[in-house]
Coordinates of C-alpha atoms and ligand atoms in Angstrom, one line a residue:
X806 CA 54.8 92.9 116.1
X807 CA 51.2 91.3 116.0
X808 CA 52.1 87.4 115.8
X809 CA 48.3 86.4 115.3
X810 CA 50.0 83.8 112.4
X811 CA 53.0 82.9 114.3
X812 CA 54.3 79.2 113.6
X813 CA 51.3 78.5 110.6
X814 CA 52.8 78.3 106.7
X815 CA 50.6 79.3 104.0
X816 CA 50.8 78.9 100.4
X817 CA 49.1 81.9 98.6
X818 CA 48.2 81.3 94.6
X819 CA 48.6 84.6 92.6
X820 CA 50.6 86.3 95.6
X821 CA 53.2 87.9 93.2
X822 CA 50.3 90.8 92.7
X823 CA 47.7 92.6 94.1
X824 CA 45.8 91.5 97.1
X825 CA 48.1 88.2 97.3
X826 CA 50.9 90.2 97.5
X827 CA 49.6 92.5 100.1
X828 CA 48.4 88.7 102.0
X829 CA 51.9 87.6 101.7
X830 CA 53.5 90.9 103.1
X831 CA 50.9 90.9 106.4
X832 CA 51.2 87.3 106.9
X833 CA 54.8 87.4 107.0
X834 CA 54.5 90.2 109.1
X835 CA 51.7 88.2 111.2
X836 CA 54.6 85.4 112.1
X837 CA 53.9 83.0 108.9
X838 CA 56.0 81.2 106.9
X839 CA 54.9 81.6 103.6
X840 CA 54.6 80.2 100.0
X841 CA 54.3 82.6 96.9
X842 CA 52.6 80.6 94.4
X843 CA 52.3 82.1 90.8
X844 CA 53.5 82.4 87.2
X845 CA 55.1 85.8 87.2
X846 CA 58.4 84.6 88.3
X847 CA 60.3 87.9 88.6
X848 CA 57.3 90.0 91.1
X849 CA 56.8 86.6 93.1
X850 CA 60.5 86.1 93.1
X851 CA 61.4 89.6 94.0
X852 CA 58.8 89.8 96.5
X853 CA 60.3 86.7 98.6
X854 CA 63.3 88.2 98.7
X855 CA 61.7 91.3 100.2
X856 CA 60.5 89.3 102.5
X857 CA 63.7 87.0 103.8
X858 CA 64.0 83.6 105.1
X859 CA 60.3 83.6 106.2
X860 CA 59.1 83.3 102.2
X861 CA 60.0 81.2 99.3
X862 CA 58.6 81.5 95.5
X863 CA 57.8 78.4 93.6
X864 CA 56.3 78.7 90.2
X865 CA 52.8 77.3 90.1
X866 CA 50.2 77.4 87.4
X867 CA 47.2 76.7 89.0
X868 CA 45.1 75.0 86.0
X869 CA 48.3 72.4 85.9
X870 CA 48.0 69.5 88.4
X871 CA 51.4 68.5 88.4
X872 CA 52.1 72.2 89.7
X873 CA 50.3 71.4 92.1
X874 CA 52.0 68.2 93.4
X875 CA 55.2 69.5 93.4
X876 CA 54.0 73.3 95.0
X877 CA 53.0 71.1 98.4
X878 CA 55.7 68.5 98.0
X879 CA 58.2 71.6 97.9
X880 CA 56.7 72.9 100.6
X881 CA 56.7 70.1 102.6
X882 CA 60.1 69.7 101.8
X883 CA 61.2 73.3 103.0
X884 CA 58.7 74.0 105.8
X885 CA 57.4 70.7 107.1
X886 CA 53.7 71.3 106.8
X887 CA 50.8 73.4 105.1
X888 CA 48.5 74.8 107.5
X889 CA 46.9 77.4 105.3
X890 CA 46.3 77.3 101.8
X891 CA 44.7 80.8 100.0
X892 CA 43.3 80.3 96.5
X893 CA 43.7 83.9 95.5
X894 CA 45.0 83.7 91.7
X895 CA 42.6 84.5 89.2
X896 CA 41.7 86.7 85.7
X897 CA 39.1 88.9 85.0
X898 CA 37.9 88.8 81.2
X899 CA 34.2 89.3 79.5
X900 CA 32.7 90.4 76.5
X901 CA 28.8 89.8 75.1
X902 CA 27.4 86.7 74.5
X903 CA 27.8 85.6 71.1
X904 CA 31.2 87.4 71.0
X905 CA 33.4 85.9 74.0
X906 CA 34.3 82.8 72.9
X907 CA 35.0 79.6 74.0
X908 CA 38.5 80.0 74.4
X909 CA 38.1 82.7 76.9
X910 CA 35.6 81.1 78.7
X911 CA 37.6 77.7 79.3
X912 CA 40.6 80.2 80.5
X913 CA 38.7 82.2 82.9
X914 CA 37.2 78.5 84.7
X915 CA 40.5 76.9 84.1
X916 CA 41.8 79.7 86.5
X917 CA 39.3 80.5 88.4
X918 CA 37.7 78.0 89.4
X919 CA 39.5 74.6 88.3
X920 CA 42.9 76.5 90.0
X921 CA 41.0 76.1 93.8
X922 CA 39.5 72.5 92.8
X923 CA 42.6 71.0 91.7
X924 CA 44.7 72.8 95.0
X925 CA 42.0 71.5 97.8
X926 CA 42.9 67.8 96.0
X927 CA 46.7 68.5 96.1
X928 CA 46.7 70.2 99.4
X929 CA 44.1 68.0 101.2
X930 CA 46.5 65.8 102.7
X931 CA 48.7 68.3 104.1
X932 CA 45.9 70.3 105.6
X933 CA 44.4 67.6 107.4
X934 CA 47.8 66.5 109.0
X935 CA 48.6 70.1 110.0
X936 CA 45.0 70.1 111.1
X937 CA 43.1 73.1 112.6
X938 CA 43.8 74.2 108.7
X939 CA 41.9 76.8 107.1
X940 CA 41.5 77.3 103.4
X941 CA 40.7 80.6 101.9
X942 CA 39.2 80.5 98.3
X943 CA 38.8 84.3 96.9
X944 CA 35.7 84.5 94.5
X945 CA 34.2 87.9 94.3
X946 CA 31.4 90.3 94.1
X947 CA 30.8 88.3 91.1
X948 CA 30.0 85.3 93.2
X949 CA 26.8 86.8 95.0
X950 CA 25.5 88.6 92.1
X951 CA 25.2 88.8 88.4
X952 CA 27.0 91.0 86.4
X953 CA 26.5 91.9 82.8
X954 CA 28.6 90.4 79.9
X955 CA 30.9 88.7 82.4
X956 CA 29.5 85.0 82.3
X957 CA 32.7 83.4 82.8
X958 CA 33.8 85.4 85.4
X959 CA 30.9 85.3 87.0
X960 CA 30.3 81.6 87.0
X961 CA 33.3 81.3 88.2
X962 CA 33.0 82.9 91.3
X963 CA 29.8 81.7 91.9
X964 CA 31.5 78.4 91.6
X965 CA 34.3 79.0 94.3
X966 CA 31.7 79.8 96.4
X967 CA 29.6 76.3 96.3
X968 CA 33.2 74.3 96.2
X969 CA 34.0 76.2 98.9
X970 CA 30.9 74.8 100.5
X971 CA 31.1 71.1 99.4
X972 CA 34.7 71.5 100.9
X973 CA 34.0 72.7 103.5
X974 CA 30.9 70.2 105.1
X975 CA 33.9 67.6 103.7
X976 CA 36.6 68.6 105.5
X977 CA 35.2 69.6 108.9
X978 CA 35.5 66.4 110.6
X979 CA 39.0 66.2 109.3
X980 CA 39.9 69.6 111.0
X981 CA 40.1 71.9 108.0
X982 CA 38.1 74.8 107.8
X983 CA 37.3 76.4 104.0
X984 CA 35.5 79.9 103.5
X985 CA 35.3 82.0 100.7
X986 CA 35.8 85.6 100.5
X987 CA 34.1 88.3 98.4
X988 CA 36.2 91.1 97.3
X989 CA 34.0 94.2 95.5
X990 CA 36.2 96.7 94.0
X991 CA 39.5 96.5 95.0
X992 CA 42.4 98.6 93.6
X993 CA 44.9 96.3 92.1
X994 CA 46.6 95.3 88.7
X995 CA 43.3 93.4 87.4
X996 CA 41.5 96.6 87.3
X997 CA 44.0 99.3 87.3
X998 CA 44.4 99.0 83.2
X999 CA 40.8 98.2 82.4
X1000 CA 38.5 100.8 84.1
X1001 CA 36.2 101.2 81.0
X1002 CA 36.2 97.6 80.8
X1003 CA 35.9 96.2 83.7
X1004 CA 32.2 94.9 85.3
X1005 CA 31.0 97.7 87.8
X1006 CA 30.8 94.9 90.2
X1007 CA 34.6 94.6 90.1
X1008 CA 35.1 98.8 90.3
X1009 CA 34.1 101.3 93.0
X1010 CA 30.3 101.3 92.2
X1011 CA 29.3 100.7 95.7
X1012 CA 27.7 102.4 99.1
X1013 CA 30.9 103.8 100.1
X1014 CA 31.5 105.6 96.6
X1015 CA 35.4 104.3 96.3
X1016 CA 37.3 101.2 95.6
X1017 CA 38.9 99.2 98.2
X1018 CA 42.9 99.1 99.5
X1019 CA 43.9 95.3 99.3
X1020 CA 44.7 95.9 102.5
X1021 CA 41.2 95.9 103.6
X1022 CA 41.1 92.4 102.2
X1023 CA 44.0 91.0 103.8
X1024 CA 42.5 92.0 107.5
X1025 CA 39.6 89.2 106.3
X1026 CA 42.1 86.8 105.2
X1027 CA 44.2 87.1 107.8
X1028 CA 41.1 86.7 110.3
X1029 CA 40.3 83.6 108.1
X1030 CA 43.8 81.9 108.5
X1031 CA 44.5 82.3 112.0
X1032 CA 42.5 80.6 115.0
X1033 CA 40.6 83.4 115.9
X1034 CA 37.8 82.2 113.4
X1035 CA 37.7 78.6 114.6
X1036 CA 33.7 78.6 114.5
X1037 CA 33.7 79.8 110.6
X1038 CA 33.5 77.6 107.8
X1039 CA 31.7 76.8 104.9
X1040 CA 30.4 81.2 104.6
X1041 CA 30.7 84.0 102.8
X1042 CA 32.6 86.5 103.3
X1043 CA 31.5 90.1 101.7
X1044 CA 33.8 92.8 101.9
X1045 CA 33.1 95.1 98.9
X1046 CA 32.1 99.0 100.6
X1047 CA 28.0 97.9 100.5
X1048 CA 28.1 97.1 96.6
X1049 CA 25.7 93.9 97.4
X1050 CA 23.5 95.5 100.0
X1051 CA 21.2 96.4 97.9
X1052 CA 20.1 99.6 96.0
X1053 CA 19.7 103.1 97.4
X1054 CA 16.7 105.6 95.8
X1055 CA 18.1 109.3 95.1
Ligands
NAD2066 P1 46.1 90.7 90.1 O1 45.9 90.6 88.7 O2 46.8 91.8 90.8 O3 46.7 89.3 90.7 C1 46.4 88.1 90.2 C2 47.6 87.1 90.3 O4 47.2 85.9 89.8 C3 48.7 87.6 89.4 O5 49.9 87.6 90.1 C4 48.8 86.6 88.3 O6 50.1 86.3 87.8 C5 48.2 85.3 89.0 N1 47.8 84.3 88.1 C6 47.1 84.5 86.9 N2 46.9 83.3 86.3 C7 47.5 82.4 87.1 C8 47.7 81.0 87.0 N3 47.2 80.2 86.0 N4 48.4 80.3 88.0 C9 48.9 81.0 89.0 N5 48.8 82.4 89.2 C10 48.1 83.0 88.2 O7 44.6 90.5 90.7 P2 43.9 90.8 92.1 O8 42.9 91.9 91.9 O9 44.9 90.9 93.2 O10 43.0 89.5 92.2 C11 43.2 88.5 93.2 C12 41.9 87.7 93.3 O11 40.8 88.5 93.8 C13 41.4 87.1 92.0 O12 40.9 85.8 92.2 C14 40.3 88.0 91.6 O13 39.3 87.4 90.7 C15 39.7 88.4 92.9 N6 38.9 89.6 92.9 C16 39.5 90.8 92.5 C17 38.8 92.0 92.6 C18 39.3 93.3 92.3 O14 38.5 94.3 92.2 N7 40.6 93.5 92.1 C19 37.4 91.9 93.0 C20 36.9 90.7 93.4 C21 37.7 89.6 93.4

């Protein structure tokens, strides 16, 4: 079995679902001890059981602080140190200007974007006495490019990526690495039920002509947490079938 993660212990946000499931299932498979993070208790709870003694499930809502505090003290407590902490959870939601309302814009940023602020705070600490850390922050498509009536989202994602880059020229002499990752159109939950409604950015509008297998994702994360990508911090890293290369005339 590939052990590129062998002895590390992540702590994946949003890894009951989707592409953090799919993280959690290859690190564990990678040698990781791992840390589903989320607030669907019965997937994240079912799928640490799946994966035995090597995985726990806490319940974390990422927009609550406290969560936080007790997510790294528990894992402390049960693993003995955090070396790699993936900021994965997150909601898509848009709608016109003038129409999407405050509400929904406060959620989307709470989530999106104050989720990875307020874990770097809690987790900073642990990374930097488990140091060479890594820290993954998932923004998106979104996060290199506009997309139409999805301001929250979008601002969001362009957010992760400049924390991610504040971070990152922060915690480089400390021995923690941060990078940020953005997914194009990737088959999972979030997009599965709203293909009409979803920003093309976020479906299979892109060079190749498909969307992507979370599992094309988790190759980059995994790449990101383990030491093979000691001399990366602070990028961006695109992985969405060409969408953002550009246009192509027909
Ligand atoms: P998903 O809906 O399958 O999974 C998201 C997970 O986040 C769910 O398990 C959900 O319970 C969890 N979550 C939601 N709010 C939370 C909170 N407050 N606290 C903790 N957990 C919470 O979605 P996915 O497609 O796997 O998305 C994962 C990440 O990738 C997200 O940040 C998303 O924005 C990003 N992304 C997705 C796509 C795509 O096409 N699917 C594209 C680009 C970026």
């Amino acid at each position: 079995m590939n052990q590129r993660l062998k002895g590390r212990v992540a702590l994946i946000t949003g890894g009951a679902s989707g592409m953090g499931a799919a993280h959690a299932r290859a690190f564990a498979g990678a040698g990781a001890r791992i840390v589903i993070a989320d607030v669907a208790d019965e997937a994240g709870s079912a799928l640490a059981a799946e994966l035995g003694q090597s995985a726990m499930y806490l319940h974390l809502d990422v927009t609550r602080s406290a969560d936080w505090t007790a997510a790294i003290a528990e894992t402390l407590r049960i693993f003995g140190k955090l070396d790699v902490l993936v900021n994965n959870a997150g909601v898509l939601d848009g709608g016109p200007l003038g129409s999407f309302t405050e509400q929904q814009w406060a959620r989307v940023l709470d989530i999106n974007l104050t989720g990875p602020f307020l874990g770097m705070s809690a987790a900073r600490a642990a990374l930097i006495a488990a140091r060479p850390a890594s820290v993954i922050n998932i923004s998106s498509a979104a996060g290199m490019q506009g997309v139409s009536g999805m301001h929250a989202y979008t601002a969001s994602k362009f957010g992760v990526r400049g924390l991610t880059k504040s971070a990152a020229l922060e915690l480089a002499p400390h021995g923690v690495r941060v990078n940020s990752v953005h997914p194009g159109g990737i088959l999972t939950p979030m997009i599965a039920g709203a293909a009409t409604d979803a920003p093309a950015i976020d479906r299979g509008d892109n060079t190749l002509g498909r969307l992507g297998l979370p599992e094309e994702v988790t190759d980059l994360v995994v790449f990101l947490a383990s030491g093979e990508s000691s001399y990366c911090t602070g990028a961006e890293f695109v992985v969405d079938g060409g969408m953002t290369a550009g246009s192509t005339f027909s």
